[in-house]
mmCIF file of N, CA, C and O in Angstrom:
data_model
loop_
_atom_site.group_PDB
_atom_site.id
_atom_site.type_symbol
_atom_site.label_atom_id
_atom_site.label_comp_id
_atom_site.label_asym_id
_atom_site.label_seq_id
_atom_site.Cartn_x
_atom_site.Cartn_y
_atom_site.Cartn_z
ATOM 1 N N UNK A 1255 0.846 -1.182 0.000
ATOM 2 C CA UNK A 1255 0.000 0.000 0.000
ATOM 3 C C UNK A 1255 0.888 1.240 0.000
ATOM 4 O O UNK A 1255 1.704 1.381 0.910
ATOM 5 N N UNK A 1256 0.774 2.142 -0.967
ATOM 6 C CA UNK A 1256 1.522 3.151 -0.875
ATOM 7 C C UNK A 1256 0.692 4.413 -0.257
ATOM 8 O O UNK A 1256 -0.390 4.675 -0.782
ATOM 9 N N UNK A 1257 1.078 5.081 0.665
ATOM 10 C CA UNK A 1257 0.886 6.194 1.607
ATOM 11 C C UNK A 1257 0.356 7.710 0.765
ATOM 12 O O UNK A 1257 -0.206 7.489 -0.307
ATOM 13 N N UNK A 1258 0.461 8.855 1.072
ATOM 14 C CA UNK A 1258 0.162 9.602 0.175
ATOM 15 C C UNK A 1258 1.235 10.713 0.227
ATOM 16 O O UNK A 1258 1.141 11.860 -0.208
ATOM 17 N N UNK A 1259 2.136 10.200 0.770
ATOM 18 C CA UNK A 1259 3.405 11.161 0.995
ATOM 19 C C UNK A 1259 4.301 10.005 0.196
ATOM 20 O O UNK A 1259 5.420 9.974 0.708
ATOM 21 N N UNK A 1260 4.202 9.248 -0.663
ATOM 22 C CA UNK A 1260 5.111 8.171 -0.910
ATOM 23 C C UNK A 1260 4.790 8.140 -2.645
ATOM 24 O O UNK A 1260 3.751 7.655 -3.093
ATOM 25 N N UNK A 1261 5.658 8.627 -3.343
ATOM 26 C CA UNK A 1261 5.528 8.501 -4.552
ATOM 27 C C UNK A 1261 6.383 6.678 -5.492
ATOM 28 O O UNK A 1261 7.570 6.746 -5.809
ATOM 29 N N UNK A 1262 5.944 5.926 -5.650
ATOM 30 C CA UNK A 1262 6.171 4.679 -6.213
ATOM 31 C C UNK A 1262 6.589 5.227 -7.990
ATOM 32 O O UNK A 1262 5.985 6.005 -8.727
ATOM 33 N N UNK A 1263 7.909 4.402 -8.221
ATOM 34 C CA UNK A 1263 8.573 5.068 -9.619
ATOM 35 C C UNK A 1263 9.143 3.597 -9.706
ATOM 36 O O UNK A 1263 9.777 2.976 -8.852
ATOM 37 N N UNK A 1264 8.709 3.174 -11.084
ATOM 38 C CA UNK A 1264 9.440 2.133 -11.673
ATOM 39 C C UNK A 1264 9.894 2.367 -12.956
ATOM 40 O O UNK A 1264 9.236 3.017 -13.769
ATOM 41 N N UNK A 1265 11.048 1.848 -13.209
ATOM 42 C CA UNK A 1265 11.936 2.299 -15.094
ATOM 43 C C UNK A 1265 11.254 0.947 -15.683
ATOM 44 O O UNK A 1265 10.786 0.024 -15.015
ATOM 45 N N UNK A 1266 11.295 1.024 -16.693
ATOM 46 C CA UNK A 1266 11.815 -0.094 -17.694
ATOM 47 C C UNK A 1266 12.642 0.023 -19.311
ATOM 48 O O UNK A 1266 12.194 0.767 -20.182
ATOM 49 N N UNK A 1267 13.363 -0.470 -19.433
ATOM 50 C CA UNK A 1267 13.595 -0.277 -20.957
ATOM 51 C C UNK A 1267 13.159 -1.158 -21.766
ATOM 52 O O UNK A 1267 12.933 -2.342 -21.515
ATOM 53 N N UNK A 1268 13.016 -0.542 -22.857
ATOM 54 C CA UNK A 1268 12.264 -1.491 -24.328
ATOM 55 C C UNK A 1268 13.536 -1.244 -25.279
ATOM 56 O O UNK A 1268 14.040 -0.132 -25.442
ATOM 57 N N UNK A 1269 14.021 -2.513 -25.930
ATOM 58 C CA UNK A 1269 14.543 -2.402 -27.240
ATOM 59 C C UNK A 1269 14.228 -2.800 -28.300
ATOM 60 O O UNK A 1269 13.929 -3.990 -28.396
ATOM 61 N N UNK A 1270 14.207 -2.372 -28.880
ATOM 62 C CA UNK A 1270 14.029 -2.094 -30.787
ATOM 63 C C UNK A 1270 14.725 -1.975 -31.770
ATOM 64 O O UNK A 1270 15.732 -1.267 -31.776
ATOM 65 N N UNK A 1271 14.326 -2.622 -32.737
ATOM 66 C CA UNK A 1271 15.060 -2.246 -33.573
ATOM 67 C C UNK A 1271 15.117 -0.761 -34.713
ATOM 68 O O UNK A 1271 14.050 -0.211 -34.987
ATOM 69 N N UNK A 1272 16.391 -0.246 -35.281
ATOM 70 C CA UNK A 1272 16.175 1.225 -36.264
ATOM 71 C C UNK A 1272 14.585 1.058 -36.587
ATOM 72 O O UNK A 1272 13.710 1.873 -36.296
ATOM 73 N N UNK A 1273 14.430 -0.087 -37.202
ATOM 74 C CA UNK A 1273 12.699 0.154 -38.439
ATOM 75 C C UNK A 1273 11.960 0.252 -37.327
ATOM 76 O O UNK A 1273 11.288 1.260 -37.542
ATOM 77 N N UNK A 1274 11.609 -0.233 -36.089
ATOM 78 C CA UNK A 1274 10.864 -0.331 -35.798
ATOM 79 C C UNK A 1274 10.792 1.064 -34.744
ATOM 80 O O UNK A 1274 9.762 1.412 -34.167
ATOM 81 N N UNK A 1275 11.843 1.617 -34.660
ATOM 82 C CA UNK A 1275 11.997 2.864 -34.250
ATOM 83 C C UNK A 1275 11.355 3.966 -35.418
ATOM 84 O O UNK A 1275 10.801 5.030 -35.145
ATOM 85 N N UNK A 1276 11.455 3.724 -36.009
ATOM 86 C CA UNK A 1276 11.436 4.913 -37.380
ATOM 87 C C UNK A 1276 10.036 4.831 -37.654
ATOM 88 O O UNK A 1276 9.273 5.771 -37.878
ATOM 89 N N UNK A 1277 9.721 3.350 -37.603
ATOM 90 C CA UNK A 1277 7.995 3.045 -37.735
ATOM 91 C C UNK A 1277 7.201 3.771 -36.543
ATOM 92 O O UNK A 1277 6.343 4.647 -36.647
ATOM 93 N N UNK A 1278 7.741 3.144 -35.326
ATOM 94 C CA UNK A 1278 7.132 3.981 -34.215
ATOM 95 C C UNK A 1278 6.748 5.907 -34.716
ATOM 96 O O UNK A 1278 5.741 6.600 -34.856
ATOM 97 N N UNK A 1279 7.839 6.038 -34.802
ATOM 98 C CA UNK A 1279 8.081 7.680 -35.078
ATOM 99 C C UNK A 1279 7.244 8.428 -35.791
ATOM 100 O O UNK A 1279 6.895 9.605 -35.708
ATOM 101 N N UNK A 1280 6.953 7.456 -36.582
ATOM 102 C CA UNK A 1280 6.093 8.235 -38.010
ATOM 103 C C UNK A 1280 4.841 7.642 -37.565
ATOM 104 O O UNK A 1280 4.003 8.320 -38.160
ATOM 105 N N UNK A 1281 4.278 6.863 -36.939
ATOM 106 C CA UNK A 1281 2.471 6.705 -36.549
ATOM 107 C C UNK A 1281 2.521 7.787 -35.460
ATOM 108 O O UNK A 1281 1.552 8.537 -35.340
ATOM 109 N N UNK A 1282 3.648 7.920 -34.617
ATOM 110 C CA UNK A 1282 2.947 8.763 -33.354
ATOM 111 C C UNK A 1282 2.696 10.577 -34.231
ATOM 112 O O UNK A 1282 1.901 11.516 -34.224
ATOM 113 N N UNK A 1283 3.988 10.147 -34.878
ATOM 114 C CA UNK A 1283 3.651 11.759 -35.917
ATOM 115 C C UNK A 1283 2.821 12.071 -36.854
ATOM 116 O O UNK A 1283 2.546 13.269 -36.920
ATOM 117 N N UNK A 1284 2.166 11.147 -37.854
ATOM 118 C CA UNK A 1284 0.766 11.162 -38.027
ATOM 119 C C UNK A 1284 -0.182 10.824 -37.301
ATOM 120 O O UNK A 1284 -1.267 10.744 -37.876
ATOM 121 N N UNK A 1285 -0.150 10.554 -36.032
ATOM 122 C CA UNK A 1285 -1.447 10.184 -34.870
ATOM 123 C C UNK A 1285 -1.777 12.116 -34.571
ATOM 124 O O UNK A 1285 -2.869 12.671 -34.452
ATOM 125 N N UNK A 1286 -0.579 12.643 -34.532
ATOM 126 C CA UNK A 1286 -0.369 14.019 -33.726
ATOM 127 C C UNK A 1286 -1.250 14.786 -34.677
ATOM 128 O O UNK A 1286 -2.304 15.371 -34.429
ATOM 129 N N UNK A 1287 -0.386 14.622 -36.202
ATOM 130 C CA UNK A 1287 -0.737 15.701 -37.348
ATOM 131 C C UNK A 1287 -2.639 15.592 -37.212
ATOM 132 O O UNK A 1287 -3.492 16.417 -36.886
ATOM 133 N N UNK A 1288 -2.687 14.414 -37.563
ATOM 134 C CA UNK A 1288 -4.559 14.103 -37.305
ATOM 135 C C UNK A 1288 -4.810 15.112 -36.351
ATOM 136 O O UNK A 1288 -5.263 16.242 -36.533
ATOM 137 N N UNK A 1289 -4.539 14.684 -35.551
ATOM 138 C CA UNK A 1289 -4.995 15.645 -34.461
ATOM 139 C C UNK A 1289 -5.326 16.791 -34.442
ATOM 140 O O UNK A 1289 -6.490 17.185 -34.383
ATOM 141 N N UNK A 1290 -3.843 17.812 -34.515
ATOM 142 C CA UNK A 1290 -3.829 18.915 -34.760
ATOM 143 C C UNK A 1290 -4.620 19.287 -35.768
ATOM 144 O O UNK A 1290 -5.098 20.393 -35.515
ATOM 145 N N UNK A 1291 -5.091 18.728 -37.136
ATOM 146 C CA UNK A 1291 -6.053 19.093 -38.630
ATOM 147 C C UNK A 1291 -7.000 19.351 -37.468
ATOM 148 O O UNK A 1291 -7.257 20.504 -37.120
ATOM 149 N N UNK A 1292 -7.553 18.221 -36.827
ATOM 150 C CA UNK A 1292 -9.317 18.014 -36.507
ATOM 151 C C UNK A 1292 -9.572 19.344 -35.481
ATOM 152 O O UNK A 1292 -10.682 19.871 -35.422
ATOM 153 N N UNK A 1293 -8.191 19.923 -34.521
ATOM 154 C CA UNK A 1293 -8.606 21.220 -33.718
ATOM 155 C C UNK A 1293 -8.541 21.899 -34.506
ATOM 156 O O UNK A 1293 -9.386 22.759 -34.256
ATOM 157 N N UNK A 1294 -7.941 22.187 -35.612
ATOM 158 C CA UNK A 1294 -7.753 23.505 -36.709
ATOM 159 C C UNK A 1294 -8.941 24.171 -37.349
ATOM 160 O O UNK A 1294 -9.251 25.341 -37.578
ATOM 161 N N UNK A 1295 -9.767 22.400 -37.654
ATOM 162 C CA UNK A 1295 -11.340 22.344 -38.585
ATOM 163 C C UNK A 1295 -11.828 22.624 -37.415
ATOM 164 O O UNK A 1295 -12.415 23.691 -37.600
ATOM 165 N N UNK A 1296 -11.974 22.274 -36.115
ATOM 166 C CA UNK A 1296 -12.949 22.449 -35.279
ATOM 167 C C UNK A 1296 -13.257 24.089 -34.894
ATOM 168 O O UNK A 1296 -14.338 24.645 -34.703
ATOM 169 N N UNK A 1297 -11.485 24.785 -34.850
ATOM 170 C CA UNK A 1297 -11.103 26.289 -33.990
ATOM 171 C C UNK A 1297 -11.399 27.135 -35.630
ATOM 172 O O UNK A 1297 -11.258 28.350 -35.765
ATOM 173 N N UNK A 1298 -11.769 26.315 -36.617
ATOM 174 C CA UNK A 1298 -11.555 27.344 -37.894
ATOM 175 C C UNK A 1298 -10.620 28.231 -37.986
ATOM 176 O O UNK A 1298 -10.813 29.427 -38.206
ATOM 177 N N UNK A 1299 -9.203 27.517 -37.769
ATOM 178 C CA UNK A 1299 -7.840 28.102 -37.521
ATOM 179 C C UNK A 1299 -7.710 28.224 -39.010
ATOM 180 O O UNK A 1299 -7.536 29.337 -39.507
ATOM 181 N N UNK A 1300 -7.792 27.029 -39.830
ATOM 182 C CA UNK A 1300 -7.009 26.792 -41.182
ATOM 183 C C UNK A 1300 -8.003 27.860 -42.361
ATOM 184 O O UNK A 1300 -7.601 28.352 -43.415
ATOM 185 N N UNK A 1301 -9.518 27.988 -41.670
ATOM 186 C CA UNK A 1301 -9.942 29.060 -42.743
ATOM 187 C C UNK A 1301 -10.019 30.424 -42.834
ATOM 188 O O UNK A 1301 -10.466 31.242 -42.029
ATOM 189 N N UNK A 1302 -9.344 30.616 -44.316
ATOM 190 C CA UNK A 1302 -9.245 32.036 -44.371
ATOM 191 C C UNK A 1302 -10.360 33.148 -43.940
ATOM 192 O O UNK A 1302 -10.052 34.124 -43.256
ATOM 193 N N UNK A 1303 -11.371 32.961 -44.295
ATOM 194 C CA UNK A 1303 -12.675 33.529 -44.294
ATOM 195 C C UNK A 1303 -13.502 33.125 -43.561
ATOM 196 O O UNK A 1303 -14.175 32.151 -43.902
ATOM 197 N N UNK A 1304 -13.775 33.982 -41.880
ATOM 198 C CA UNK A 1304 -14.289 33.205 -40.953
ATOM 199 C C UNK A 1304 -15.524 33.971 -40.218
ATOM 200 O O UNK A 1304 -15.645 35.196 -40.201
ATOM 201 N N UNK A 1305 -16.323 33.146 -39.679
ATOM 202 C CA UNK A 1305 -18.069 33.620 -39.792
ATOM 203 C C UNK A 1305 -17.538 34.641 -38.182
ATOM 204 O O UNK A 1305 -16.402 34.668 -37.709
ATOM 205 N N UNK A 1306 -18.421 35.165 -37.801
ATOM 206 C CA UNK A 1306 -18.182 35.996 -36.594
ATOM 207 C C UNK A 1306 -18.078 35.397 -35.404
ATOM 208 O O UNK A 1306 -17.305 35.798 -34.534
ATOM 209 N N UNK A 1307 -18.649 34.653 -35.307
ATOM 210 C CA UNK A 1307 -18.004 33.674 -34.046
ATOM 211 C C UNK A 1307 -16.787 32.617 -34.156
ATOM 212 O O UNK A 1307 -16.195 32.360 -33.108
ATOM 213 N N UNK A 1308 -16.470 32.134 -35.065
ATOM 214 C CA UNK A 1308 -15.122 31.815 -35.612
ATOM 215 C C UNK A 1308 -14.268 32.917 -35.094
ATOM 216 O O UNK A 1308 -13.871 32.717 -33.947
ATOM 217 N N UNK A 1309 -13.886 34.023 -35.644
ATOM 218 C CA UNK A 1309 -13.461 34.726 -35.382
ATOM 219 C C UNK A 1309 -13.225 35.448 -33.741
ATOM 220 O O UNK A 1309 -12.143 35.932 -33.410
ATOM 221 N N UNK A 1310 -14.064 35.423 -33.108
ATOM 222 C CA UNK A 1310 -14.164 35.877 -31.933
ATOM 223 C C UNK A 1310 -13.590 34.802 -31.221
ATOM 224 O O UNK A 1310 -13.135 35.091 -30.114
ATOM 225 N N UNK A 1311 -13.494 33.468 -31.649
ATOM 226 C CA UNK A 1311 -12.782 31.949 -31.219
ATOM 227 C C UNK A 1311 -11.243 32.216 -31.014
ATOM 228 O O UNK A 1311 -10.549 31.955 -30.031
ATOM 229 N N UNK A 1312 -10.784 32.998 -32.597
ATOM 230 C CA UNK A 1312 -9.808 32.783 -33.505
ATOM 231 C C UNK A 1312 -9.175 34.260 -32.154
ATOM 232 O O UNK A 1312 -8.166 34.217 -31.451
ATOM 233 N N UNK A 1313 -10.035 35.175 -32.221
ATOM 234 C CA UNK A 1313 -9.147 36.328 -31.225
ATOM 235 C C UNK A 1313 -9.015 36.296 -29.854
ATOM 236 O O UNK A 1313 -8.338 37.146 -29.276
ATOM 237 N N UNK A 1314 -9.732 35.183 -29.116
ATOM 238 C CA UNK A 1314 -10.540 35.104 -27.985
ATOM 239 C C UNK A 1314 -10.933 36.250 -27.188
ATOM 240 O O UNK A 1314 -10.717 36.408 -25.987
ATOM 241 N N UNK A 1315 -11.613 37.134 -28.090
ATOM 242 C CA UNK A 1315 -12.504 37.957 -27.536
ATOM 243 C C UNK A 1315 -13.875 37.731 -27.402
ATOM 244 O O UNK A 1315 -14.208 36.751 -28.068
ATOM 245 N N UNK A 1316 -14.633 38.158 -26.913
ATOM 246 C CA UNK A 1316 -15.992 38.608 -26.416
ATOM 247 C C UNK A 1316 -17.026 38.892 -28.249
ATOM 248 O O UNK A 1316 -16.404 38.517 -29.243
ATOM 249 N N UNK A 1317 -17.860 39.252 -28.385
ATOM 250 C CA UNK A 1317 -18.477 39.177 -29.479
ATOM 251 C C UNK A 1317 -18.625 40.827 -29.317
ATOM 252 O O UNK A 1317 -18.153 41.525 -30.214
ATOM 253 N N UNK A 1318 -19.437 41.608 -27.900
ATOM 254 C CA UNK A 1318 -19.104 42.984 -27.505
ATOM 255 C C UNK A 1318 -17.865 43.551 -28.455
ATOM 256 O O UNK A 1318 -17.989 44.491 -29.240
ATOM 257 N N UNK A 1319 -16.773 42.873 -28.254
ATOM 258 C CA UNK A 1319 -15.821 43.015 -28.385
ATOM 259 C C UNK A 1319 -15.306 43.390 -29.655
ATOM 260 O O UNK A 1319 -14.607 44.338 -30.013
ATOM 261 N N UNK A 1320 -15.988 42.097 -30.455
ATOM 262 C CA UNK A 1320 -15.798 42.356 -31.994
ATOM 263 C C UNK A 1320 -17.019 43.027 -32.792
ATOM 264 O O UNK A 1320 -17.064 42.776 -33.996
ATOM 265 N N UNK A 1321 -17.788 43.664 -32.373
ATOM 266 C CA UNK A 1321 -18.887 44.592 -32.609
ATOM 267 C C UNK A 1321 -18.167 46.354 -32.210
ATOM 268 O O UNK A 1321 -18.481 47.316 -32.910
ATOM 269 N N UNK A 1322 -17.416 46.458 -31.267
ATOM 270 C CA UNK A 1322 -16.628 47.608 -31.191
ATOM 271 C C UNK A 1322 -15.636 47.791 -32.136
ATOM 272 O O UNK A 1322 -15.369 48.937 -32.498
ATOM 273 N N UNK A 1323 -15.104 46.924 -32.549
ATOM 274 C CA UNK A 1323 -13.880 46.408 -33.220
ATOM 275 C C UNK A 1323 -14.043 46.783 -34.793
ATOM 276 O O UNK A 1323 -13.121 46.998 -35.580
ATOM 277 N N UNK A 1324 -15.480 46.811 -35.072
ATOM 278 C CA UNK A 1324 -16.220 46.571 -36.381
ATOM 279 C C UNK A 1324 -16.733 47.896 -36.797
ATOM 280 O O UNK A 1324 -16.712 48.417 -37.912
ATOM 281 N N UNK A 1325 -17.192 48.330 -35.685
ATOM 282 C CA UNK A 1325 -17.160 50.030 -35.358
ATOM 283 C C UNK A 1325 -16.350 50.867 -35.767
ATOM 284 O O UNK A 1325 -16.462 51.948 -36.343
ATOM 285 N N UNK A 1326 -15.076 49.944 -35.225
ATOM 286 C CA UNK A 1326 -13.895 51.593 -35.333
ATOM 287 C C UNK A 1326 -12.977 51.204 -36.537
ATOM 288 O O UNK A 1326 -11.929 51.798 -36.789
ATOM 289 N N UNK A 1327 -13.529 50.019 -37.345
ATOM 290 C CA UNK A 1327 -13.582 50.007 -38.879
ATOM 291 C C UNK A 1327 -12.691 48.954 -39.212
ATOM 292 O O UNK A 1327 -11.810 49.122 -40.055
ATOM 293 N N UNK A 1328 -12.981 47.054 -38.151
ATOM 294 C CA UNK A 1328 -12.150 46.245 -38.443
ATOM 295 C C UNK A 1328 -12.778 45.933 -39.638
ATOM 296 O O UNK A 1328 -14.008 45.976 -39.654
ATOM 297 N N UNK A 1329 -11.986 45.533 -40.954
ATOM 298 C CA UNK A 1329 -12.592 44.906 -42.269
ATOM 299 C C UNK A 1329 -13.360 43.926 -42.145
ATOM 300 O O UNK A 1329 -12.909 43.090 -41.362
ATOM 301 N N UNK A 1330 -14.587 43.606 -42.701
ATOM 302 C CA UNK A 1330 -15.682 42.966 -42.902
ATOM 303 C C UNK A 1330 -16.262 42.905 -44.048
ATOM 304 O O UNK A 1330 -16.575 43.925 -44.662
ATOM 305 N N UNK A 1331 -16.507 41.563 -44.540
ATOM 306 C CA UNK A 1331 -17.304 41.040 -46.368
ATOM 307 C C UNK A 1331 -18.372 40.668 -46.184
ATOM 308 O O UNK A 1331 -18.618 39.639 -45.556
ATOM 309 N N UNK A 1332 -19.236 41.423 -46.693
ATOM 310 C CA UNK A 1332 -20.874 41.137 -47.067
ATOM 311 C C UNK A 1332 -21.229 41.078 -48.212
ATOM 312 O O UNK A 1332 -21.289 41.906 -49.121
ATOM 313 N N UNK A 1333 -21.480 39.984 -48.116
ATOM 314 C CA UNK A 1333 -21.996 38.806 -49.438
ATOM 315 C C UNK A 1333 -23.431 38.607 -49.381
ATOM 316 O O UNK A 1333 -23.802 37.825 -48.506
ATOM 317 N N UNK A 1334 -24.386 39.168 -50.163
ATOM 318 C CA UNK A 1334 -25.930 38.461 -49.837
ATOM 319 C C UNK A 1334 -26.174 38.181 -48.525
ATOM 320 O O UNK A 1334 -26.518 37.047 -48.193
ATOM 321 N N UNK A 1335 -26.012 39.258 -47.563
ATOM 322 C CA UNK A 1335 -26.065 39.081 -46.083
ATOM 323 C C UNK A 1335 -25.428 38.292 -45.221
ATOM 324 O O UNK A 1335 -25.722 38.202 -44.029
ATOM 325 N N UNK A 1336 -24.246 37.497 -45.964
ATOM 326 C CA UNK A 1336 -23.302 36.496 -44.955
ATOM 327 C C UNK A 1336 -22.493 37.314 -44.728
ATOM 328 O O UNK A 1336 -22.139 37.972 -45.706
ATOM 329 N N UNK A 1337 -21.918 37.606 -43.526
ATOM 330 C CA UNK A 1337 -20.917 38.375 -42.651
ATOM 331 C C UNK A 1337 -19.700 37.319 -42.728
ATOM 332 O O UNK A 1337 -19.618 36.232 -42.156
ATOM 333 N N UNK A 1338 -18.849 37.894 -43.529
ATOM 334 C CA UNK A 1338 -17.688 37.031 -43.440
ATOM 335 C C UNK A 1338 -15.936 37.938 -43.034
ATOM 336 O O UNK A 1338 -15.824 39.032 -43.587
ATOM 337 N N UNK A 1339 -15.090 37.623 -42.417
ATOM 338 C CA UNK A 1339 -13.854 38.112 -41.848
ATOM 339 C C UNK A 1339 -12.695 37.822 -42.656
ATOM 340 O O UNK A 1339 -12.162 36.720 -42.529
ATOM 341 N N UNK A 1340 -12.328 38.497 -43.306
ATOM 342 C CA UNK A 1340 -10.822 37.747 -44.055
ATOM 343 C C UNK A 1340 -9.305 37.800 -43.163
ATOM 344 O O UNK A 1340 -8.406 38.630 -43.301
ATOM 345 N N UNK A 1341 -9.355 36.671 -42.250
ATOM 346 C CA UNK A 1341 -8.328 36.069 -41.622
ATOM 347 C C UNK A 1341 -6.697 37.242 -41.448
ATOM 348 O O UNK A 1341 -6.334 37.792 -40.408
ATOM 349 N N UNK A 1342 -6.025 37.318 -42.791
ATOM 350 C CA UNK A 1342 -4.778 37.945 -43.189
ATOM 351 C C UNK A 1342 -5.148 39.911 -42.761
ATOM 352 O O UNK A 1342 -4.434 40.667 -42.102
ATOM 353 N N UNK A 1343 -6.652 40.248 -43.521
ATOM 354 C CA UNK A 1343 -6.879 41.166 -43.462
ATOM 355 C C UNK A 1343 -7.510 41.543 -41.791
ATOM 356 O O UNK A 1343 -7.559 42.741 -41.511
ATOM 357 N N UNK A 1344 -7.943 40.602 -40.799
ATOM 358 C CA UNK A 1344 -8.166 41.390 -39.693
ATOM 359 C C UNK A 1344 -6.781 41.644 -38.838
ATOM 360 O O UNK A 1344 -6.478 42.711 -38.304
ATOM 361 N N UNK A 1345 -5.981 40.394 -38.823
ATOM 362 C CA UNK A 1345 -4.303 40.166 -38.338
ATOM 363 C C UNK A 1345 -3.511 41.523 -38.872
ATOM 364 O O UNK A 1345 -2.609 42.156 -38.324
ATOM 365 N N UNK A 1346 -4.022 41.687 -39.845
ATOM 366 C CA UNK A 1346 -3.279 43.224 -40.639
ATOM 367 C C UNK A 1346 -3.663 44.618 -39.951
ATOM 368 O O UNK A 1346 -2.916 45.547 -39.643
ATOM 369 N N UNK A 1347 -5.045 44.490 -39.803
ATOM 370 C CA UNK A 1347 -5.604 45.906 -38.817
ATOM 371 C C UNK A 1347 -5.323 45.622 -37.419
ATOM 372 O O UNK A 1347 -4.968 46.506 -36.638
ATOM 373 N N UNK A 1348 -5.464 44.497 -37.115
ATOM 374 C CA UNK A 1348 -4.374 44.608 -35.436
ATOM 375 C C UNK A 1348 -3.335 45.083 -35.454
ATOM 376 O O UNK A 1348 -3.284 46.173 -34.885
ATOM 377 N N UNK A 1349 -2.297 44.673 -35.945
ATOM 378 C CA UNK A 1349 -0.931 45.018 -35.597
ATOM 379 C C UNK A 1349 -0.811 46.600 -36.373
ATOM 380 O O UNK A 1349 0.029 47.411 -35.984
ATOM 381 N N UNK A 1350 -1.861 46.936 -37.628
ATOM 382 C CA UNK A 1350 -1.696 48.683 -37.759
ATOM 383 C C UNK A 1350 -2.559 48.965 -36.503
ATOM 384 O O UNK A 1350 -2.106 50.086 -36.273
ATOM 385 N N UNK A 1351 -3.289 48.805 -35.720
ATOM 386 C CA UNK A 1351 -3.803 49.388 -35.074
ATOM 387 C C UNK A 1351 -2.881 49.515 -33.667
ATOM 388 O O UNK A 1351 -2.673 50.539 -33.016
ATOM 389 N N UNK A 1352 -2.405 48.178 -33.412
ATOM 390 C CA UNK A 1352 -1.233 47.952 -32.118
ATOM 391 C C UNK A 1352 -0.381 49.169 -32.807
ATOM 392 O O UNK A 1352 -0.167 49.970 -31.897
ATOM 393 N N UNK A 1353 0.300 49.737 -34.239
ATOM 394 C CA UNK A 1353 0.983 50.279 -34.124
ATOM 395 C C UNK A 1353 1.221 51.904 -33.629
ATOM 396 O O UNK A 1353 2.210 52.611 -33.438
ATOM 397 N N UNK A 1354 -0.449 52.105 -33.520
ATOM 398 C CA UNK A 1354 -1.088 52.899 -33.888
ATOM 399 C C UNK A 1354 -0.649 53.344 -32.219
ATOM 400 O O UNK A 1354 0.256 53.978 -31.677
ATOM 401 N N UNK A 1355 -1.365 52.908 -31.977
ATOM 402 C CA UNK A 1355 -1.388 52.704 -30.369
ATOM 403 C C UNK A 1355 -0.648 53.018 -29.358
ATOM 404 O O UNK A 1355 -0.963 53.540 -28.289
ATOM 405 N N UNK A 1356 0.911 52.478 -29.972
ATOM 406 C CA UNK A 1356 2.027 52.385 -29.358
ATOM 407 C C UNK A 1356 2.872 53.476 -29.943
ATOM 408 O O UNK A 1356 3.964 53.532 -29.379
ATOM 409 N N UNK A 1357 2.724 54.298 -30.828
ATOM 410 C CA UNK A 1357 3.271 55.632 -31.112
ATOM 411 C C UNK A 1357 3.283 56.841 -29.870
ATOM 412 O O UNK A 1357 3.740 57.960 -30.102
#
């Protein structure tokens, strides 16, 4: 029975061979890449053109937030009433605006 002031640590080693090292390497690194795609599609990281709550995901701001933001003239595409954000172009009015700021 181990106590709760008593931390229990056991080693072991595994050997392998190169291939089966190299094999290892490359499933855990496409196990990862998967991964990372499915938060990207989920955070709508990878799309350029992102709906307003995407976006507010993508800045982790408040929606308040990006309604002020929209105000004081962050770029915005209206298409047949879809509100859409172009990714490169809001990242672009932050940092002119951070520069803005910091003058």
């Amino acid at each position: 029975m181990i106590g709760d002031d008593i931390i229990a640590t056991s080693e072991f080693t595994i050997v392998i061979s190169d291939q089966q090292q190299n094999k290892l390497r490359s499933e855990i690194y496409q196990l990862i890449m998967s991964e990372v795609k499915k938060v990207r599609e989920d955070a709508a990281i990878g799309a350029r053109y992102l709906k307003k709550k995407d976006l507010c995901d993508y800045l982790q701001i408040a929606n308040n937030t990006l309604d002020n933001w929209i105000a004081q003239g962050l770029p915005v595409i209206i298409v047949g009433g879809c509100v859409r954000f172009d990714r490169p172009a809001v990242d672009d009015w932050l940092k002119n605006r951070a520069d803005e700021l910091n003058r």
